[in-house]
CSV table of C-alpha atoms and ligand atoms in Angstrom, one decimal:
chain,number,residue,atom,x,y,z
A,129,MET,CA,192.3,169.8,-24.3
A,130,THR,CA,193.0,167.6,-20.9
A,131,ALA,CA,190.5,165.1,-20.3
A,132,ASN,CA,190.5,166.2,-16.0
A,133,GLU,CA,190.0,170.2,-16.7
A,134,PRO,CA,187.2,171.3,-14.0
A,135,GLY,CA,184.0,170.9,-15.4
A,136,GLN,CA,185.1,168.3,-17.7
A,137,PRO,CA,183.8,164.6,-17.3
A,138,ALA,CA,186.5,162.4,-16.2
A,139,SER,CA,185.8,159.8,-18.9
A,140,GLY,CA,186.7,161.4,-22.9
A,141,PRO,CA,187.8,160.2,-25.9
A,142,SER,CA,190.8,158.3,-24.3
A,143,THR,CA,189.0,156.8,-21.9
A,144,PRO,CA,186.3,155.3,-23.5
A,145,SER,CA,183.8,153.2,-21.7
A,146,PHE,CA,183.1,149.1,-22.6
A,147,ASP,CA,180.2,147.1,-23.2
A,148,LEU,CA,177.0,148.2,-21.9
A,149,PRO,CA,174.7,146.0,-18.7
A,150,THR,CA,172.6,144.0,-21.9
A,151,PRO,CA,169.3,146.5,-22.0
A,152,THR,CA,166.0,144.4,-21.5
A,153,VAL,CA,164.7,146.8,-24.2
A,154,ALA,CA,166.4,148.5,-27.4
A,155,LEU,CA,165.5,150.7,-29.8
A,156,ALA,CA,167.1,151.5,-33.1
A,157,ILE,CA,166.4,154.2,-35.0
A,158,GLY,CA,167.5,154.2,-38.9
A,159,ALA,CA,166.9,156.9,-41.4
A,160,HIS,CA,166.5,154.0,-44.0
A,161,PRO,CA,166.3,150.3,-44.0
A,162,ASP,CA,169.6,148.9,-43.4
A,163,ASP,CA,171.4,152.0,-41.7
A,164,VAL,CA,170.4,150.0,-38.2
A,165,GLU,CA,172.1,146.9,-39.5
A,166,PHE,CA,175.1,149.1,-40.8
A,167,GLY,CA,175.3,151.0,-37.5
A,168,CYS,CA,174.8,149.0,-34.6
A,169,GLY,CA,174.1,145.6,-36.0
A,170,ALA,CA,176.2,143.7,-34.1
A,171,THR,CA,175.6,145.1,-30.5
A,172,LEU,CA,172.0,144.2,-31.2
A,173,ALA,CA,172.8,140.6,-32.3
A,174,LYS,CA,174.6,140.5,-29.2
A,175,TRP,CA,171.9,141.8,-26.7
A,176,ALA,CA,169.5,139.7,-28.4
A,177,ALA,CA,171.3,136.5,-28.1
A,178,ASP,CA,171.4,137.8,-24.5
A,179,GLY,CA,167.8,138.0,-24.1
A,180,CYS,CA,167.3,142.0,-25.5
A,181,THR,CA,164.0,142.6,-26.9
A,182,VAL,CA,165.2,144.3,-30.2
A,183,HIS,CA,162.8,146.7,-32.0
A,184,HIS,CA,163.5,148.7,-34.9
A,185,LEU,CA,161.9,152.4,-36.3
A,186,ILE,CA,162.7,153.4,-39.7
A,187,CYS,CA,161.8,157.1,-40.6
A,188,THR,CA,161.8,157.1,-44.1
A,189,ASP,CA,160.2,154.5,-47.1
A,190,GLY,CA,163.6,153.6,-48.7
A,191,SER,CA,162.4,154.6,-51.9
A,192,LYS,CA,165.1,156.1,-53.1
A,193,GLY,CA,167.3,153.5,-52.8
A,194,THR,CA,168.2,152.3,-56.1
A,195,TRP,CA,170.2,153.3,-59.4
A,196,ASP,CA,167.6,152.6,-61.6
A,197,PRO,CA,165.7,155.6,-62.9
A,198,THR,CA,163.0,153.6,-63.9
A,199,ALA,CA,162.6,151.9,-60.8
A,200,ASP,CA,158.8,151.4,-59.5
A,201,LYS,CA,159.3,153.4,-56.4
A,202,VAL,CA,156.0,152.0,-54.5
A,203,ALA,CA,157.2,148.4,-54.8
A,204,LEU,CA,160.7,149.5,-53.7
A,205,ALA,CA,159.3,150.9,-50.7
A,206,GLU,CA,157.5,147.7,-49.7
A,207,ARG,CA,160.2,145.3,-50.7
A,208,ARG,CA,162.3,147.3,-48.6
A,209,GLN,CA,160.1,146.9,-45.4
A,210,ASP,CA,160.1,143.2,-45.9
A,211,GLU,CA,164.1,143.2,-46.6
A,212,GLN,CA,164.1,145.1,-43.3
A,213,ARG,CA,161.8,142.9,-40.9
A,214,GLU,CA,164.1,139.9,-42.6
A,215,ALA,CA,167.2,141.2,-41.6
A,216,ALA,CA,165.7,142.4,-37.5
A,217,ARG,CA,164.9,138.2,-37.8
A,218,ARG,CA,168.2,137.5,-38.7
A,219,LEU,CA,169.8,139.6,-36.2
A,220,ALA,CA,167.6,139.0,-32.7
A,221,HIS,CA,165.7,135.8,-33.7
A,222,ASP,CA,163.3,135.3,-30.9
A,223,HIS,CA,164.2,138.3,-29.4
A,224,ALA,CA,163.2,140.4,-32.7
A,225,GLY,CA,160.3,143.0,-31.6
A,226,GLU,CA,158.7,145.3,-33.8
A,227,CYS,CA,159.7,147.3,-37.0
A,228,ARG,CA,158.2,150.4,-37.0
A,229,PHE,CA,158.0,152.6,-40.3
A,230,LEU,CA,157.4,156.4,-40.4
A,231,GLY,CA,157.0,155.9,-43.8
A,232,TYR,CA,158.4,159.6,-44.6
A,233,VAL,CA,159.7,160.1,-48.4
A,234,ASP,CA,163.3,158.9,-49.0
A,235,GLY,CA,165.6,162.7,-49.2
A,236,GLU,CA,162.4,164.4,-47.8
A,237,LEU,CA,163.0,163.6,-44.0
A,238,ASP,CA,163.1,166.7,-42.0
A,239,SER,CA,163.3,166.8,-38.1
A,240,ASP,CA,160.6,168.9,-37.3
A,241,LEU,CA,157.4,168.9,-34.4
A,242,ALA,CA,155.5,166.5,-36.2
A,243,ALA,CA,158.2,163.8,-36.8
A,244,ARG,CA,159.9,164.2,-33.4
A,245,GLY,CA,156.4,163.7,-31.7
A,246,ARG,CA,156.4,160.3,-33.8
A,247,VAL,CA,159.5,159.6,-32.5
A,248,ALA,CA,158.3,160.3,-29.0
A,249,ARG,CA,154.9,158.5,-29.3
A,250,VAL,CA,157.1,155.1,-30.6
A,251,ILE,CA,159.7,155.6,-27.4
A,252,ARG,CA,156.7,155.9,-24.9
A,253,GLU,CA,154.8,153.0,-27.1
A,254,LEU,CA,158.2,150.7,-26.7
A,255,ARG,CA,159.6,151.9,-23.6
A,256,PRO,CA,163.7,150.8,-24.6
A,257,ASP,CA,166.4,150.9,-21.8
A,258,VAL,CA,169.0,151.9,-24.7
A,259,VAL,CA,167.9,154.0,-27.9
A,260,LEU,CA,170.4,153.8,-30.8
A,261,GLY,CA,170.7,156.2,-33.6
A,262,HIS,CA,172.4,158.1,-36.0
A,263,ASP,CA,175.1,160.7,-34.9
A,264,PRO,CA,173.7,164.2,-36.5
A,265,TRP,CA,176.7,166.0,-35.5
A,266,LYS,CA,178.7,163.3,-37.6
A,267,ARG,CA,181.0,166.3,-39.5
A,268,TYR,CA,180.7,166.9,-42.9
A,269,ARG,CA,177.7,164.3,-43.2
A,270,LEU,CA,176.0,164.9,-46.3
A,271,HIS,CA,172.7,163.0,-46.7
A,272,PRO,CA,169.8,165.0,-45.2
A,273,ASP,CA,167.9,162.0,-43.9
A,274,HIS,CA,171.1,160.3,-41.6
A,275,ARG,CA,171.1,163.9,-39.9
A,276,HIS,CA,167.6,164.5,-39.7
A,277,ALA,CA,166.9,160.8,-38.1
A,278,GLY,CA,169.7,161.6,-35.9
A,279,LEU,CA,168.3,164.6,-34.2
A,280,LEU,CA,164.8,162.6,-34.2
A,281,ALA,CA,166.6,160.0,-32.1
A,282,CYS,CA,168.2,162.5,-29.8
A,283,GLU,CA,164.9,165.5,-29.5
A,284,GLY,CA,162.7,162.0,-29.4
A,285,VAL,CA,164.2,161.1,-26.3
A,286,VAL,CA,164.0,164.6,-24.6
A,287,ALA,CA,160.0,164.8,-25.8
A,288,ALA,CA,159.4,161.0,-24.7
A,289,ARG,CA,160.9,161.7,-21.2
A,290,ASP,CA,159.4,164.7,-20.8
A,291,PRO,CA,155.5,164.4,-19.5
A,292,HIS,CA,154.4,168.1,-20.4
A,293,PHE,CA,155.8,167.1,-24.1
A,294,TYR,CA,152.8,166.0,-26.3
A,295,PRO,CA,150.5,165.4,-23.7
A,296,GLU,CA,148.0,164.4,-26.4
A,297,HIS,CA,149.7,160.9,-26.6
A,298,HIS,CA,148.2,160.2,-23.7
A,299,ILE,CA,151.0,157.1,-22.8
A,300,ASP,CA,153.0,157.7,-20.0
A,301,HIS,CA,156.2,159.6,-20.6
A,302,HIS,CA,159.3,157.1,-20.5
A,303,ARG,CA,162.9,158.0,-20.0
A,304,PRO,CA,165.6,155.6,-21.4
A,305,ASP,CA,169.0,155.1,-19.4
A,306,THR,CA,171.1,155.5,-22.5
A,307,LEU,CA,171.2,156.8,-25.7
A,308,LEU,CA,174.1,155.7,-28.5
A,309,LEU,CA,175.2,157.2,-31.3
A,310,PHE,CA,176.5,155.4,-34.3
A,311,GLU,CA,178.5,156.4,-37.4
A,312,ALA,CA,179.7,158.7,-34.1
A,313,ASP,CA,182.0,162.1,-34.7
A,314,GLU,CA,183.5,161.3,-31.2
A,315,PRO,CA,183.2,158.0,-30.2
A,316,ASP,CA,183.4,157.2,-26.4
A,317,HIS,CA,181.9,153.9,-26.1
A,318,VAL,CA,183.2,150.6,-27.1
A,319,GLU,CA,181.2,147.2,-27.7
A,320,ASP,CA,183.1,144.4,-28.1
A,321,VAL,CA,181.3,142.1,-30.9
A,322,THR,CA,183.7,139.2,-31.2
A,323,GLY,CA,181.3,136.8,-32.7
A,324,TRP,CA,178.8,138.9,-33.7
A,325,VAL,CA,180.4,140.1,-37.2
A,326,ALA,CA,178.6,137.2,-38.9
A,327,SER,CA,175.1,138.1,-37.9
A,328,LYS,CA,175.6,142.0,-38.8
A,329,LEU,CA,176.6,140.5,-42.1
A,330,ALA,CA,173.8,137.9,-42.3
A,331,ALA,CA,171.1,140.8,-41.7
A,332,LEU,CA,173.0,143.2,-43.9
A,333,GLU,CA,172.6,140.7,-46.6
A,334,ALA,CA,169.0,140.7,-46.3
A,335,HIS,CA,168.7,143.7,-47.9
A,336,GLU,CA,169.1,142.2,-51.0
A,337,SER,CA,167.6,145.4,-53.0
A,338,GLN,CA,170.6,147.6,-51.9
A,339,PHE,CA,172.9,144.8,-53.5
A,340,GLU,CA,174.0,147.0,-55.8
A,341,SER,CA,173.8,150.6,-55.0
A,342,THR,CA,175.0,150.4,-51.5
A,343,MET,CA,176.7,147.0,-50.9
A,344,HIS,CA,178.4,147.1,-54.6
A,345,ALA,CA,178.0,143.6,-54.7
A,346,LEU,CA,176.3,142.3,-57.7
A,347,ASP,CA,178.3,139.0,-58.3
A,348,ASP,CA,179.8,136.3,-55.3
A,349,THR,CA,182.7,137.8,-56.0
A,350,GLN,CA,182.0,141.5,-55.0
A,351,LEU,CA,179.9,140.4,-52.5
A,352,ASP,CA,182.7,138.7,-50.7
A,353,ALA,CA,185.1,141.7,-51.0
A,354,PHE,CA,182.0,143.6,-49.7
A,355,ARG,CA,182.0,140.9,-46.6
A,356,ASN,CA,185.3,141.5,-46.1
A,357,ARG,CA,185.2,145.4,-45.9
A,358,ILE,CA,182.9,144.8,-43.1
A,359,ILE,CA,185.0,142.4,-41.3
A,360,GLU,CA,187.9,144.4,-41.7
A,361,ARG,CA,186.3,147.6,-40.5
A,362,LEU,CA,184.9,145.8,-37.3
A,363,ARG,CA,188.1,144.3,-36.7
A,364,GLY,CA,190.1,147.6,-37.5
A,365,LEU,CA,187.8,149.1,-34.8
A,366,GLY,CA,187.9,146.4,-32.2
A,367,GLU,CA,192.4,146.3,-32.2
A,368,ALA,CA,192.6,149.8,-30.9
A,369,HIS,CA,190.8,148.1,-27.8
A,370,GLY,CA,192.1,144.4,-27.0
A,371,PHE,CA,188.6,143.2,-29.1
A,372,ALA,CA,188.7,140.9,-32.6
A,373,ALA,CA,185.8,143.3,-33.4
A,374,ALA,CA,184.2,146.3,-32.1
A,375,GLU,CA,181.1,148.9,-32.8
A,376,LEU,CA,182.1,152.5,-31.5
A,377,PHE,CA,179.3,155.0,-30.1
A,378,LYS,CA,179.0,158.2,-28.5
A,379,ARG,CA,177.2,157.4,-25.4
A,380,ILE,CA,174.8,159.8,-23.6
A,381,SER,CA,173.7,158.7,-20.3
A,382,ASP,CA,172.8,161.6,-18.8
A,383,LEU,CA,169.1,161.6,-19.9
B,10,LIG,ZN1,170.8,155.6,-44.8
C-alpha cells in the first residue's frame, strides 16, 4: 500500500510524527499498576519536567500479580496502590497528579457500559489534553485486561467528549486533543526520551511486588539485566529515528 492513495492520510507508518508539544495535563490509563510505566513512563517523565500534570488511572486491583499461590490478595492490592503512587511521584515529582483506581478484580476487567462511564467520568473530571492507553487492537495480545483497558481508554474518550453520553455525571463534557496508544500494533508517533530512561526505570522499580513475576529481578544481577533490557529496548526504538532513546505510539488526533 502506498502512503498517498486517495483517501489515505498523508502520514503513515513510514512517516511518523515526532514529539507532541508538552501537554498541560496528561492522563495515562493502565490495566494494572506498572503498565503505565512500561508503556509510556519516559514520555510522562519528560512532560512532567516541562510542567505537565501527570495523572494515572488504573483499572484493576492488580491482585493476581504474583506467583505465590498463598499470597494475601487484599494486602497485595493495597501494596500495589502504594507502589503506583510512589511510581507516579518518581516519574512526575511536583507535577504528579492523581492516581485513581477503579478497583476491578485483576483478570476480570470488562469494557462494558458501566466501566466506560467510570472512565469517561475521570476524563471529564481531570480534563487531560492527552490521554494515553494500551492499544486494544494489538494483534495476538493474550491478556484480556490489557485489551479491555485499551478499549476503555478509546471508548471513554468518545463518551467523555459527547454531551449526551452519561448526562448523569453532571460534569461538562471534555474532548482531549490527542490519544496515544502504547504497545502499538502500528506505531506512527515517536517521542524522543533521550535522558528520561533513568526516570522510567526508577518508576518501574517502585513496583517492588512485581520484581519476581514481571521483572524477573530477584537479585542485583537480575535487576541489572532487567534494567539493561529496558535500556536496550528504548535505544533500539530510538535508533531508527535518530534518537538515543524513544517510546513509540499510535497517535489518534481526530477526536
Ligand atoms: Zn498489565
